[in-house]
Structure formats: C-alpha cells, structure tokens
mmCIF file of C-alpha atoms and ligand atoms in Angstrom:
data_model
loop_
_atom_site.group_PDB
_atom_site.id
_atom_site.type_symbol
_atom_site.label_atom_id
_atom_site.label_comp_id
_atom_site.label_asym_id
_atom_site.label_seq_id
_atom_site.Cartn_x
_atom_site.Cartn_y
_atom_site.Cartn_z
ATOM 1 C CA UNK E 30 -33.658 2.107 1.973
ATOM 2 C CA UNK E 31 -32.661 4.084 -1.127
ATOM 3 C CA UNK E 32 -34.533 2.892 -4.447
ATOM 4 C CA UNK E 33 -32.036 1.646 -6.090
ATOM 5 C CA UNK E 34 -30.637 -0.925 -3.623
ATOM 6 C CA UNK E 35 -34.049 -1.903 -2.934
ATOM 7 C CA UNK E 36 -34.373 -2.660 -6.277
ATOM 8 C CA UNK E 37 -31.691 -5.491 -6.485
ATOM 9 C CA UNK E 38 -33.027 -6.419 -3.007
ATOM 10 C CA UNK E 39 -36.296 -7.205 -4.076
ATOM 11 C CA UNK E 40 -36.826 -11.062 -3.990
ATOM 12 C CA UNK E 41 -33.460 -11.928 -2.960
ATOM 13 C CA UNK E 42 -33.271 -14.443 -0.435
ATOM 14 C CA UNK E 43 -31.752 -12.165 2.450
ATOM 15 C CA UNK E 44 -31.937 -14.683 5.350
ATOM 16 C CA UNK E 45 -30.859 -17.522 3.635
ATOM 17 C CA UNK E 46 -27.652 -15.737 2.073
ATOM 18 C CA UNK E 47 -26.839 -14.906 5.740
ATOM 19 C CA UNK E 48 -26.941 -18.278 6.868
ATOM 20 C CA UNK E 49 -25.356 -19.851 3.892
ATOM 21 C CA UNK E 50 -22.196 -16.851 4.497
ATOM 22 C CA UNK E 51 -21.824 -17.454 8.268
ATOM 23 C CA UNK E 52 -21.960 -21.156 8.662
ATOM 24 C CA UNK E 53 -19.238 -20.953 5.218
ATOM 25 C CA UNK E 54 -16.971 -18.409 7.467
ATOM 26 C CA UNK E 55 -17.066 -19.605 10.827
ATOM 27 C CA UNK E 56 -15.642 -23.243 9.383
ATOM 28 C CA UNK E 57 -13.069 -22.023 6.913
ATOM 29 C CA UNK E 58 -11.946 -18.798 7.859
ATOM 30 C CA UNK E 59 -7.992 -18.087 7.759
ATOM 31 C CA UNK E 60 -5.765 -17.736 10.847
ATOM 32 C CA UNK E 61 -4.622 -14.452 10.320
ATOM 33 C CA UNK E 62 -2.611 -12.997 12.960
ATOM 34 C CA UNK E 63 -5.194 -9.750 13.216
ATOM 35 C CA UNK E 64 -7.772 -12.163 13.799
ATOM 36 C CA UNK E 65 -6.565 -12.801 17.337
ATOM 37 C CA UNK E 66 -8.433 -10.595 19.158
ATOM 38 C CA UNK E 67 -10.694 -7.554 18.296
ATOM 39 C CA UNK E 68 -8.334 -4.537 19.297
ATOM 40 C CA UNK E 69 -9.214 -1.539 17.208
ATOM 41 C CA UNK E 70 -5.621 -1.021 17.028
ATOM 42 C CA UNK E 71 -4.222 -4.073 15.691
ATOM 43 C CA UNK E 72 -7.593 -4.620 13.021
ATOM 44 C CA UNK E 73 -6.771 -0.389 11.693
ATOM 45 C CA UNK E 74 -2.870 -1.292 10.917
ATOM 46 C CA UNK E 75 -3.839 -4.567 9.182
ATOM 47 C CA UNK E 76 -6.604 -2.789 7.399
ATOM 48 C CA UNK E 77 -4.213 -0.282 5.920
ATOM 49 C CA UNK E 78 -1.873 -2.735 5.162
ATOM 50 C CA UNK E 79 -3.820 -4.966 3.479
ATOM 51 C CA UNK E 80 -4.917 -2.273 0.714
ATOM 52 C CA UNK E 81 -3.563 -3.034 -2.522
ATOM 53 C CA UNK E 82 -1.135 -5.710 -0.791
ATOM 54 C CA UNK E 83 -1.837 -9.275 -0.339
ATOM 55 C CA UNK E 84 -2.428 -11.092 2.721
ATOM 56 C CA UNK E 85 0.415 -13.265 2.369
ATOM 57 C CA UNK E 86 2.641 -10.376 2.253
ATOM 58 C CA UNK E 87 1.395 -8.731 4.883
ATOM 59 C CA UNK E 88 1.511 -11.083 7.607
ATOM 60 C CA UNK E 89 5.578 -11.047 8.350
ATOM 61 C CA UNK E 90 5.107 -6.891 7.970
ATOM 62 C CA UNK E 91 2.313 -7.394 10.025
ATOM 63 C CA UNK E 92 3.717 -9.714 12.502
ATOM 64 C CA UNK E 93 7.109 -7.287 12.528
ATOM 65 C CA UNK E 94 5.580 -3.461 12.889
ATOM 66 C CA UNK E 95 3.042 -4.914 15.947
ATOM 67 C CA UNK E 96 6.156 -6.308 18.073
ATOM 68 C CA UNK E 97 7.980 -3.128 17.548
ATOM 69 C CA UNK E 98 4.255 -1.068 17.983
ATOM 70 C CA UNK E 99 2.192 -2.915 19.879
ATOM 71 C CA UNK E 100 0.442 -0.527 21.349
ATOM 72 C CA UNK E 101 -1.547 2.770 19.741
ATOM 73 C CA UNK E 102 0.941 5.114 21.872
ATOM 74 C CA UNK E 103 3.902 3.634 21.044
ATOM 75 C CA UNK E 104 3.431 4.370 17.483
ATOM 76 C CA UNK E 105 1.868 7.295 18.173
ATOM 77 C CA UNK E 106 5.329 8.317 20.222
ATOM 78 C CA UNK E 107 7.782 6.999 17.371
ATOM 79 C CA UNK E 108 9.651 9.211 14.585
ATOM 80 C CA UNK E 109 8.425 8.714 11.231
ATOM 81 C CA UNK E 110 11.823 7.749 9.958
ATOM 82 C CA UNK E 111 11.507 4.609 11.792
ATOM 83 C CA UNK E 112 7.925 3.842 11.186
ATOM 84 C CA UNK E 113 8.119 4.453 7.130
ATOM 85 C CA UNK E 114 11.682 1.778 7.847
ATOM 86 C CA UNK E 115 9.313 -0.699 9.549
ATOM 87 C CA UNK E 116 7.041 -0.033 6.257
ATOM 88 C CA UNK E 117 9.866 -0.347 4.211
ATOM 89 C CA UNK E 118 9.151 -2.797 1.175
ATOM 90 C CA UNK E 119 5.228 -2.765 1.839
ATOM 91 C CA UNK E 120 4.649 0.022 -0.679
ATOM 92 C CA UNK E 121 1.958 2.965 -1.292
ATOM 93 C CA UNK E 122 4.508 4.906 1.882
ATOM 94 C CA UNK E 123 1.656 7.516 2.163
ATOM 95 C CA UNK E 124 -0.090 5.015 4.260
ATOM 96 C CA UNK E 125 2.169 4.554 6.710
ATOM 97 C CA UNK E 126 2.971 8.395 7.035
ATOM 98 C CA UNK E 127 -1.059 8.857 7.419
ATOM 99 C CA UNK E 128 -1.461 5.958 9.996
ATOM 100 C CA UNK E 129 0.802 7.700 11.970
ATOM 101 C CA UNK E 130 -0.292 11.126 12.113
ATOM 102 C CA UNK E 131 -3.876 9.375 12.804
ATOM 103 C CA UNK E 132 -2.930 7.391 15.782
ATOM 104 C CA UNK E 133 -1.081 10.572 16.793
ATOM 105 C CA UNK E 134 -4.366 12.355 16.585
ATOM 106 C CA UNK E 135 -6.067 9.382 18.717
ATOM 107 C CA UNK E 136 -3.608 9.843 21.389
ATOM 108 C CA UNK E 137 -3.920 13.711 21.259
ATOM 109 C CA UNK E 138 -7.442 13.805 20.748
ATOM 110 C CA UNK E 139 -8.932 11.284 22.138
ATOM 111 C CA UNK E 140 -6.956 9.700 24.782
ATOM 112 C CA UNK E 141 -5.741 6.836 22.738
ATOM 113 C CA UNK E 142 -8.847 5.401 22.274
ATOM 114 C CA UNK E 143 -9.567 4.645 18.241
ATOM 115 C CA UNK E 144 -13.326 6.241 18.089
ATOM 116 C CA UNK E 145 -16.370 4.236 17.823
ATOM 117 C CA UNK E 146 -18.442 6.586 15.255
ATOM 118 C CA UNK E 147 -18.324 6.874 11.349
ATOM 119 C CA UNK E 148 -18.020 10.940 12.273
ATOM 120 C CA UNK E 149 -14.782 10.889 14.027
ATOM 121 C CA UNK E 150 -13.205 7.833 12.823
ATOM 122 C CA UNK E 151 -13.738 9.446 9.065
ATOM 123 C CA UNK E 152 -12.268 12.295 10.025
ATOM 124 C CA UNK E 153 -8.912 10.772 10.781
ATOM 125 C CA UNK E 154 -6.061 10.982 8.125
ATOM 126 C CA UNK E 155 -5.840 8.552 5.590
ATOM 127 C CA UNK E 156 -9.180 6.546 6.952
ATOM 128 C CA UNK E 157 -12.025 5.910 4.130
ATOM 129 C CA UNK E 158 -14.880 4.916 3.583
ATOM 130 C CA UNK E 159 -13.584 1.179 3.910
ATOM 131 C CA UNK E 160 -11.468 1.576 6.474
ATOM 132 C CA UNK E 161 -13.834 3.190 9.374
ATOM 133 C CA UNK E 162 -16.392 0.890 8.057
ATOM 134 C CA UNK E 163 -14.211 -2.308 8.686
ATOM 135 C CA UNK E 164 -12.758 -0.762 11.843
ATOM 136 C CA UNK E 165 -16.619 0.018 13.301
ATOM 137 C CA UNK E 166 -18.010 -3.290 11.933
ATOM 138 C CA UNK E 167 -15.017 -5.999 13.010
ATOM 139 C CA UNK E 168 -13.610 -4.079 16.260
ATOM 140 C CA UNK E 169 -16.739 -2.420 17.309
ATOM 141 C CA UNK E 170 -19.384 -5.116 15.819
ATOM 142 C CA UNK E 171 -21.358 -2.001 14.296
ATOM 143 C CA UNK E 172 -23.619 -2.728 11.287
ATOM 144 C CA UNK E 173 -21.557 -0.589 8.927
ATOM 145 C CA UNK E 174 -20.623 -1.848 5.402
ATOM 146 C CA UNK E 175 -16.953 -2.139 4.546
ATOM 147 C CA UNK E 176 -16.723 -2.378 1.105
ATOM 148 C CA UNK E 177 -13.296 -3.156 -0.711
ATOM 149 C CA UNK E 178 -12.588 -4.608 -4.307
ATOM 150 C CA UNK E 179 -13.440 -7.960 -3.224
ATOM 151 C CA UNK E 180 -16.569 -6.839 -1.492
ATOM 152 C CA UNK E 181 -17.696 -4.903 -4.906
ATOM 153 C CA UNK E 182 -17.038 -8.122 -6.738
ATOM 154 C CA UNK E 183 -19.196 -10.543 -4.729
ATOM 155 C CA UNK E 184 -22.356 -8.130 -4.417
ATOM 156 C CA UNK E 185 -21.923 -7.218 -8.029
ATOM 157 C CA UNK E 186 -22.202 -11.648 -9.196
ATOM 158 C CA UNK E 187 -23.940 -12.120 -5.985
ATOM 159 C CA UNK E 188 -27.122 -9.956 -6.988
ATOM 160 C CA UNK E 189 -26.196 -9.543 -10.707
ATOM 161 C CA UNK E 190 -25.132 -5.690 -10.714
ATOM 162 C CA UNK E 191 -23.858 -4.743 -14.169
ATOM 163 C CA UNK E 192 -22.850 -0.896 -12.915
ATOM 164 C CA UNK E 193 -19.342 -0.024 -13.280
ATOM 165 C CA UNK E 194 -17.488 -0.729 -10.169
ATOM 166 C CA UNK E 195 -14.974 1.953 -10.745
ATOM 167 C CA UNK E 196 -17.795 5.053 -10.214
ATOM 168 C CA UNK E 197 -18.094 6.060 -6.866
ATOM 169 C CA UNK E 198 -21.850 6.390 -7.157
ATOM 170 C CA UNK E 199 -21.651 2.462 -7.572
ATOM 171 C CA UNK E 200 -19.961 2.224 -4.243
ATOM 172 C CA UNK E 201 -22.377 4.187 -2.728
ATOM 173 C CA UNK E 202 -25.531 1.851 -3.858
ATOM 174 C CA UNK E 203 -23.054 -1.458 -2.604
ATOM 175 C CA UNK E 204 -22.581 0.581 0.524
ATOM 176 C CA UNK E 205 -26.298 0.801 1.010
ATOM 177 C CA UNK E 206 -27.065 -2.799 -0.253
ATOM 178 C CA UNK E 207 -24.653 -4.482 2.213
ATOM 179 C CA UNK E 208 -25.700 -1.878 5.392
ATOM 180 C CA UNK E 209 -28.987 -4.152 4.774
ATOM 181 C CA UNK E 210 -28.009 -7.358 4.165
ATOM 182 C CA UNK E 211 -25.555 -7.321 8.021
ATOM 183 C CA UNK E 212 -27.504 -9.896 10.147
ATOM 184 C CA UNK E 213 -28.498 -8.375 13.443
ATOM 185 C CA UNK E 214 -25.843 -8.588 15.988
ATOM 186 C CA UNK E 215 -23.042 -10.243 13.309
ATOM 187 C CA UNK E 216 -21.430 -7.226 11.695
ATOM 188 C CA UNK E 217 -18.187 -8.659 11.863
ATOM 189 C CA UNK E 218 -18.272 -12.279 11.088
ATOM 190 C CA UNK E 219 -20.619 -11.118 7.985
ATOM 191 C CA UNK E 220 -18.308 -8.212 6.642
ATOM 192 C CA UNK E 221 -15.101 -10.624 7.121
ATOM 193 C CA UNK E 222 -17.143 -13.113 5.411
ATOM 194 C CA UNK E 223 -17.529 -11.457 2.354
ATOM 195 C CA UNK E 224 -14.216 -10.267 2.217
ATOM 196 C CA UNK E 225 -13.164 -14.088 2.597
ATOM 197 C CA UNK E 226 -15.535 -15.004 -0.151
ATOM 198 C CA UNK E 227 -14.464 -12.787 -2.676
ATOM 199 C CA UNK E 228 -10.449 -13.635 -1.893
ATOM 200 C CA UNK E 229 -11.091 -17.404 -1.546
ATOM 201 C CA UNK E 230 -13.821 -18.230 -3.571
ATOM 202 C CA UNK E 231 -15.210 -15.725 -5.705
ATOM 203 C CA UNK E 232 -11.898 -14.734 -6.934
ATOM 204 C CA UNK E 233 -11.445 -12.688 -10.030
ATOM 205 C CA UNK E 234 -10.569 -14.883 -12.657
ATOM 206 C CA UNK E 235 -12.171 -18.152 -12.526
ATOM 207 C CA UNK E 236 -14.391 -17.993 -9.390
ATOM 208 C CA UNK E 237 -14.804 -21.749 -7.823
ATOM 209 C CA UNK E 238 -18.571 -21.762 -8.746
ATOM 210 C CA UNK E 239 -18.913 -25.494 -8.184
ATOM 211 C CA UNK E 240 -17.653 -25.193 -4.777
ATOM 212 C CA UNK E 241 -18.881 -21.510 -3.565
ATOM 213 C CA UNK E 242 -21.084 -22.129 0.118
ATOM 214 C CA UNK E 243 -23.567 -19.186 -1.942
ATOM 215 C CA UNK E 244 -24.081 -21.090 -5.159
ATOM 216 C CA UNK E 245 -27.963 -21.381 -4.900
ATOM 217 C CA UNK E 246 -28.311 -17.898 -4.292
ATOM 218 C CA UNK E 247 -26.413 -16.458 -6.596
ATOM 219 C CA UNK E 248 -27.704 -14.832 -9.597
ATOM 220 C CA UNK E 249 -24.653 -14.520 -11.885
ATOM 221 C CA UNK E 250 -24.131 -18.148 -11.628
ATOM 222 C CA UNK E 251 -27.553 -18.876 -12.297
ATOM 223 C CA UNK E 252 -26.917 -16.630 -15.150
ATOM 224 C CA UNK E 253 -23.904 -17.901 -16.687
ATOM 225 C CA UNK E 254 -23.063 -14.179 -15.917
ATOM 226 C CA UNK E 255 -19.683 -14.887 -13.212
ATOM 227 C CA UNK E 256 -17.088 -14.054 -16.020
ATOM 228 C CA UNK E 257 -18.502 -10.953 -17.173
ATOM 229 C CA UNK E 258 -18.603 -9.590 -13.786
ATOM 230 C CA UNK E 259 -18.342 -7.064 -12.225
ATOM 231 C CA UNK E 260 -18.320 -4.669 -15.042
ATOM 232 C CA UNK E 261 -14.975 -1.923 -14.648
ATOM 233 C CA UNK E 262 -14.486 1.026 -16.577
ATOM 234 C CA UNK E 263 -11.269 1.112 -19.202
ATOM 235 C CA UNK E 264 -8.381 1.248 -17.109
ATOM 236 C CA UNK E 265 -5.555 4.017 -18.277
ATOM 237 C CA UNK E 266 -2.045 2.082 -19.419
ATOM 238 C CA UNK E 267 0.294 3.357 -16.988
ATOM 239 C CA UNK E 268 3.274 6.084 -18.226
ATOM 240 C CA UNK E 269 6.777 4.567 -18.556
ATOM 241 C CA UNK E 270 9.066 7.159 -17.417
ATOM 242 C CA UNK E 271 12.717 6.181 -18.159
ATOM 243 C CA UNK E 272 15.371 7.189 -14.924
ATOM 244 C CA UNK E 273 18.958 6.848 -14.910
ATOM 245 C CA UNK E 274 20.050 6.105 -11.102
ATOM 246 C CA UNK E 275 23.684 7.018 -9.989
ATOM 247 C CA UNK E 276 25.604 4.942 -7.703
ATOM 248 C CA UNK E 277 28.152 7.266 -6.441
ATOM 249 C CA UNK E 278 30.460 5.086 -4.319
ATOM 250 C CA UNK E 279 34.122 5.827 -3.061
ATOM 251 C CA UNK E 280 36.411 4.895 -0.218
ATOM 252 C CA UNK E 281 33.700 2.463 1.311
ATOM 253 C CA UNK E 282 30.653 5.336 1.072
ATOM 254 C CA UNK E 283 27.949 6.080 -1.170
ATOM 255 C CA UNK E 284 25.874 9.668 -1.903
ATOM 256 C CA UNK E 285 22.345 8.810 -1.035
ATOM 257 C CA UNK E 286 20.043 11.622 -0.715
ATOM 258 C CA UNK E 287 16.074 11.760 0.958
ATOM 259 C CA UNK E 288 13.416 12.428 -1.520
ATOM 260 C CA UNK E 289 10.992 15.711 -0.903
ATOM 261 C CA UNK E 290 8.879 16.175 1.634
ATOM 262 C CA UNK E 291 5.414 15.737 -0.371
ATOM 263 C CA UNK E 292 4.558 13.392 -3.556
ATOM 264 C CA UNK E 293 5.480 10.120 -4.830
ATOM 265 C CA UNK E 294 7.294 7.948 -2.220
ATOM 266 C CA UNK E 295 7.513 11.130 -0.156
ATOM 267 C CA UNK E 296 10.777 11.434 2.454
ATOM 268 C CA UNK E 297 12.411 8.137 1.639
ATOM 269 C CA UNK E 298 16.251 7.696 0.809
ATOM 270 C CA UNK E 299 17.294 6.787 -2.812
ATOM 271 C CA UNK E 300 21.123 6.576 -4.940
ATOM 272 C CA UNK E 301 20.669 10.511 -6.979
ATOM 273 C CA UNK E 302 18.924 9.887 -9.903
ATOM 274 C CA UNK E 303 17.117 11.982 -13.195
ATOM 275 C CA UNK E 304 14.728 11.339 -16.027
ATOM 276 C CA UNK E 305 16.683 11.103 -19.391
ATOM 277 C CA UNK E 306 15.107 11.488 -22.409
ATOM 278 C CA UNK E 307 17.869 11.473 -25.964
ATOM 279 C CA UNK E 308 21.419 11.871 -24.249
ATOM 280 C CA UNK E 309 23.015 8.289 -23.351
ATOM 281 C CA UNK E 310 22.165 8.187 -19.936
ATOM 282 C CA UNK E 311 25.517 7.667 -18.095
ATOM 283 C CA UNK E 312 26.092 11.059 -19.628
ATOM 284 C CA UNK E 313 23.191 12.504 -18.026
ATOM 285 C CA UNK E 314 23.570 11.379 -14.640
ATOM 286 C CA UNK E 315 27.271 12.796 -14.700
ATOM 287 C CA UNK E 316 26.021 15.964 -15.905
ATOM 288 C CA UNK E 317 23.157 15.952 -13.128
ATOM 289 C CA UNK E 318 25.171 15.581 -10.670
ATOM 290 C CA UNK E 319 27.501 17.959 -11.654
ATOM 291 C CA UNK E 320 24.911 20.781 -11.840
ATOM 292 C CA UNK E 321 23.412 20.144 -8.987
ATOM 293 C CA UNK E 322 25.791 18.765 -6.409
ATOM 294 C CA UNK E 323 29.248 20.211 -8.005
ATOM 295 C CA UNK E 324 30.518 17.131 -8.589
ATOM 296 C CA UNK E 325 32.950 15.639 -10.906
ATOM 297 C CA UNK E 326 31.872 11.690 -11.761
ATOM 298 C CA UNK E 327 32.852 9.002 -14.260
ATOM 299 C CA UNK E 328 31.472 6.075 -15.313
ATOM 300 C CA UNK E 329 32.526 2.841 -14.010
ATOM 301 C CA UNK E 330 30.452 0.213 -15.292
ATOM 302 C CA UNK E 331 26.550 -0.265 -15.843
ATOM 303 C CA UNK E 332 24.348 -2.661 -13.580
ATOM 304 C CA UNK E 333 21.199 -4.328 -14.041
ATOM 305 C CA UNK E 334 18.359 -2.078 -15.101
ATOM 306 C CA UNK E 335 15.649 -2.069 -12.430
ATOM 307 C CA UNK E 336 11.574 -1.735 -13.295
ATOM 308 C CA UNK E 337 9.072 -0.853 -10.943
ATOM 309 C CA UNK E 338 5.217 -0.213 -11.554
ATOM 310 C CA UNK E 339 3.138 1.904 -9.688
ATOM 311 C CA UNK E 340 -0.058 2.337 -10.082
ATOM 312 C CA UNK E 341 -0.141 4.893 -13.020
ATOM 313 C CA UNK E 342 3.314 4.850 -14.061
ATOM 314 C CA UNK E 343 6.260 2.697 -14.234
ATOM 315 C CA UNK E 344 10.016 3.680 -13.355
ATOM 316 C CA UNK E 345 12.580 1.899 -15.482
ATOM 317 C CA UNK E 346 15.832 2.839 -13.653
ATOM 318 C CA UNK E 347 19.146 2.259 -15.755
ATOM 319 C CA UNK E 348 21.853 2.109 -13.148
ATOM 320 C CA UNK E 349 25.155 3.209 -13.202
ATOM 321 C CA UNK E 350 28.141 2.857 -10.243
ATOM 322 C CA UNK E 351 30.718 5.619 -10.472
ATOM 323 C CA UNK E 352 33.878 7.366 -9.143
ATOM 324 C CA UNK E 353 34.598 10.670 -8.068
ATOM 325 C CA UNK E 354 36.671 12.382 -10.882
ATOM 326 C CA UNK E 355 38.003 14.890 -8.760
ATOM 327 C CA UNK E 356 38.797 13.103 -5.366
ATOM 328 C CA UNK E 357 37.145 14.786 -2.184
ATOM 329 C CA UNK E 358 38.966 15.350 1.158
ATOM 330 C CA UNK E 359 35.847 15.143 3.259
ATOM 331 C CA UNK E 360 33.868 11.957 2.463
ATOM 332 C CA UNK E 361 31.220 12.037 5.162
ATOM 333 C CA UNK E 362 28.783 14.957 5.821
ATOM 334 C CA UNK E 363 26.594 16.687 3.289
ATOM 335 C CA UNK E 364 26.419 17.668 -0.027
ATOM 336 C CA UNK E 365 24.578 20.565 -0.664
ATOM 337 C CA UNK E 366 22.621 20.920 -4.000
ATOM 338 C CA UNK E 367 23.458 24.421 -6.036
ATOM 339 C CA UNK E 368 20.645 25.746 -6.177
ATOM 340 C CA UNK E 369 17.270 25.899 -4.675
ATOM 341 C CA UNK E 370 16.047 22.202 -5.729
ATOM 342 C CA UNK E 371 13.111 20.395 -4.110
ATOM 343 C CA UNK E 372 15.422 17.762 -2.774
ATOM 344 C CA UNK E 373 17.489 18.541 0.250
ATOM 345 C CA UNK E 374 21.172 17.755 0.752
ATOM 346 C CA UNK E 375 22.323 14.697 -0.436
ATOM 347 C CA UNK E 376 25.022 12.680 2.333
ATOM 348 C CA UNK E 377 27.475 10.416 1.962
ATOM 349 C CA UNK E 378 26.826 7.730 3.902
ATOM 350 C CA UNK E 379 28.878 4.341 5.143
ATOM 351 C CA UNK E 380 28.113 1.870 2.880
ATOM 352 C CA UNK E 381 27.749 -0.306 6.065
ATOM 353 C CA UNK E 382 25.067 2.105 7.751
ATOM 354 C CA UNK E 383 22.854 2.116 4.683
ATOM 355 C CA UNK E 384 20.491 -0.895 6.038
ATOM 356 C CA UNK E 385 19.304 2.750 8.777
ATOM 357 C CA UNK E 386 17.538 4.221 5.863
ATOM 358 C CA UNK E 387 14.263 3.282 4.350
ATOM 359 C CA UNK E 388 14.467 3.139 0.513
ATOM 360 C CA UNK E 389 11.557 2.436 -2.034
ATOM 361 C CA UNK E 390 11.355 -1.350 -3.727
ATOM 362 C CA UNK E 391 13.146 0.159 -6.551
ATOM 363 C CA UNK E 392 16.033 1.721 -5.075
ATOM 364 C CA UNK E 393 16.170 -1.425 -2.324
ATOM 365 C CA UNK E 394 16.811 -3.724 -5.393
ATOM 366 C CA UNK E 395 19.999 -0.963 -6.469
ATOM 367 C CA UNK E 396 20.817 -1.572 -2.869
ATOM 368 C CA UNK E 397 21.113 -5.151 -2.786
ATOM 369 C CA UNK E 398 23.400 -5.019 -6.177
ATOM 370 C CA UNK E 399 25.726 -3.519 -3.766
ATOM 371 C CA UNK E 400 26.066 -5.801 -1.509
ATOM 372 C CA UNK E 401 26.870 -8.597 -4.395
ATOM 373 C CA UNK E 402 29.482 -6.424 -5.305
ATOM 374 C CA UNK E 403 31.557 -5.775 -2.447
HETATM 375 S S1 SF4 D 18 -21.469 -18.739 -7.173
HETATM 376 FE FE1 SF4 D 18 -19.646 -18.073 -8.229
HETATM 377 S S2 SF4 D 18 -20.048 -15.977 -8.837
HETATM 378 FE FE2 SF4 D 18 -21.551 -16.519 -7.292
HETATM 379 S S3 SF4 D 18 -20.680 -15.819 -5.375
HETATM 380 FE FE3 SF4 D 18 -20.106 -17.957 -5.619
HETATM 381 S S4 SF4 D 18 -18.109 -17.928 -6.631
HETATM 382 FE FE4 SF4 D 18 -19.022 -15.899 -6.864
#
C-alpha cells in the first residue's frame, strides 16, 4: 500500500467499518431500477447518467432510454439523433454522444460484451476513473474503488482527510484507501454502500450524525470536524454570457437550426440566436439574422427571458418572436447561412414536427412558450 493511505489506515478499525457499512446497506438500500439485476449494460448507462444528475431525475430517463435500448446492440445500432432525443432534458449531451460511440466500440470490438478489465474498459470513450471502477466493482464484483463526490466526502469525515478534494492527487490517495478497505468477495455491496452513505446519510450539508450506521468509527464526528469537511478548493463564479434568441415563426413554421458539430451542447437543435453586448437586443438578432441567413425580420413582441447555468457559465437568453419582413415563397427547406459559419443551414420546420428534434433545457423552455401561444 502506498504511504500515504497507509497512513490514515493506521489504527482504523477496518473490519468493523465493513460490518457496520454492509449490515447498514443490505437493510436500507433504495430500489433503484438499475439495481435489478447486475447487467454491465444497464449499471454503465445509469452510471453515466447519474453524474452530476440526481437519482430522482434519472429514474423516468432511466426507466425510458432502457425500454427503447434495452440491449447493448440496440444502442449500439441507433442514430445519434435519436439517442441525444432520448437524452433530451438530462443535460451534460457529451455523455450521451460518448456512451454511444463506446457501446459501438463494444459491439465492434468486442462482440458486445462490456470488458471485465480496468485496461480496456478505461480505454472506452467517455469512461473514467469512476465509471470502469463502478462498472468492474458492481457488475463484475471486482475489488476496484469507484470513487465519486459522495465517495470523496465519506472517506474524507470517515478517516478525517483535510486534503483538498478537488486535486486529482487527492483522488488518487482515496482511490488507494478504498481499494483496501473492499471486504473480500463484497466489492459491490461495499462500493454501493458508500455511495448510499454519502447520498443518504452523510450528505453535504448537515450530515445525520446522530443516526449514521458508522458513527463510532468515524473520526470527524468524534472530532466535531463533519462541517468542515471535506476541504474543496475555491470554486470559480461561473461567466454570465447574455444571448438574445430569435423566434422566427410564420405561416405555422419556425427557423430552427442544429448547433456545430463539436463544443458546448454539440449537434442539438435551437431557435437562431447571438451574444449581444450594447445594441438593444431585438436589434441584434434582426441584424444577425440578416447577415447571416439574408433575412428580413421584425419584432413582434418579447417573451420571457430564459436562464440556464452550466457548469462554468450561465446563458441568460432574452427572447424575441418575429415576422418575416419580406414574405418568402418557399417556407419549408433550408436556409443557407452567407458565409462560411460554424453552424450549418438553418430549416424551417412545422411548428407541429418540432417535438422530432432534441433541443437543450434552455431552448426546450423557448419551446414550450410556443405552445402557450398558439
Ligand atoms: S458520522 Fe457523520 S460525518 Fe461520519 S460518516 Fe456518519 S454522517 Fe458522515
């Protein structure tokens, strides 16, 4: 064992924790639909979709993608466009896109079979650290750690760690400390335990001391030390980038166009929209889509603003519906941008046919405005 885990190792009551975190999980853990049965499959798709979204919100997604993918091949053999609309509303879209060209990769590479070794399973798209190790350790039973937020929040009370969680030489030493406190033979009841501690009990504001199965082993508590842990590094205050959104709608269609193929909320559908900075932005989204799209608009009327935060910056859309200035003969087809843009051709598109299209929280929210107002 490296030094410095067996440091906070030393004299800590190994066996007994084990106990204590078993006997706790096998009476009180949650009925969660990827809890059924063990299928590498179904545990990698609710592992993805569990990061940075809560369980509660996951389930129906959950619940929804598996009947439509049950299987590895058959998402391996959809098109994206329909796995990102299955994804639709669940956020962080590079996931999806990722989990798809993995299990692609599974099918290809290894006959649909999700591999049973830190080495391969690592090597597959959008699969960390934490996801092969919960994917080895609650599919596979293997005694690999799978350490998450909640994970790096229970070891760091648990055995009174004051190293900032945020450094990734601090997830390395958790890594190590929880590879050697897995019980023989219980990888995955242990691992899933934790995980259940830290979102039921040891929670990060206010963890239920009084009531936590781990109490007497604990050395935060015994420290008064809980609230002051774990220790995080100064997070940044996310950018607010203002946006001016145009909804472009005439003779029952609206201009809707797919974002690039790369970045932020990569190849979804949104209403044309631009950052504005001085000009009043009704202004500005006339004038953008004049330059690039060649078309004459006008202002109708302004609906509600619409914010969303990501993880470093927040959007805050103004919205605007307008009219074509200069009627169109042709409403349905393309319209293709002037110039070389990284956007492709915006479409006008049945207002009726919009629910085919995945769209971004944000843009879903303009999208729903609509339908109030027909
Ligand atoms: S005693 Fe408190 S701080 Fe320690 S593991 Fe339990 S809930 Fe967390």
């Amino acid at each position: 064992m490296e030094q410095a885990a067996q440091q906070y190792l030393n004299t800590f009551p190994v066996a007994t924790f084990q106990k204590l975190l078993l006997y706790w999980f096998e009476r009180n853990m949650r009925q969660l639909p990827w809890r059924k049965d063990q299928e590498p499959y179904k545990i990698w798709v609710s592992e993805v979709m569990l990061q940075q979204t809560q369980v509660d919100t996951v389930i129906p997604y959950y619940e929804r993608f598996m009947s439509r993918f049950p299987t590895l091949e058959a998402l391996a053999e959809a098109e994206e466009e329909e796995v990102l609309k299955y994804w639709e509303g669940l956020g962080y879209y590079s996931r999806a896109r990722n989990l798809h060209q993995a299990v692609k990769e599974v099918k290809e590479r290894y006959g649909g079979r999700v591999p049973d070794n830190r080495k391969e399973i690592a090597s597959l798209k959008g699969v960390g650290p934490y996801t092969a190790g919960a994917i080895l350790s609650i599919a596979y039973g293997q005694p690999e750690p799978a350490v998450d937020g909640n994970v790096l929040r229970v070891i760091s009370r648990l055995l009174h760690i004051e190293e900032d969680i945020q450094k990734a030489k601090t997830r390395h030493l958790f890594e190590e400390i929880v590879r050697h406190l897995i019980p023989k033979g219980r990888a995955s009841y242990f691992n899933q335990g934790l995980m259940e501690l830290g979102a039921l009990v040891c929670t990060p504001k206010s963890p239920h001391c009084l009531t936590c199965p781990v109490q007497e082993v604990c050395r935060a508590y015994q420290a008064g030390m809980q609230d002051q842990l774990p220790v995080k590094g100064k997070k940044k205050k996310p950018k607010t980038v203002k946006i001016v959104a145009g909804v472009l709608m005439e003779k029952g269609h609206v201009l809707i166009r797919q974002r690039p193929d790369n970045g932020l909320l990569a190849k979804l559908y949104e209403f044309p929209n631009v950052q504005w900075d001085d000009q009043e932005p009704d202004e500005t989204i006339s004038r953008y889509l004049f330059d690039m799209y060649g078309l004459r608009t006008a202002t109708v009327e302004q609906w509600p603003s619409v914010q969303h935060t990501f993880t470093h910056l927040i959007w805050e859309i103004s919205v605007y519906r307008l009219h074509l200035a200069e009627p169109l003969d042709k409403l349905n087809g393309f319209v293709f941008p002037q110039e070389e843009q990284p956007f492709s051709a915006a479409r006008w598109e049945r207002i009726e046919d919009l629910e085919r299209y995945p769209f971004p929280v944000s843009h879903q929210k303009i999208k729903k405005e609509i339908w109030k107002r027909l």
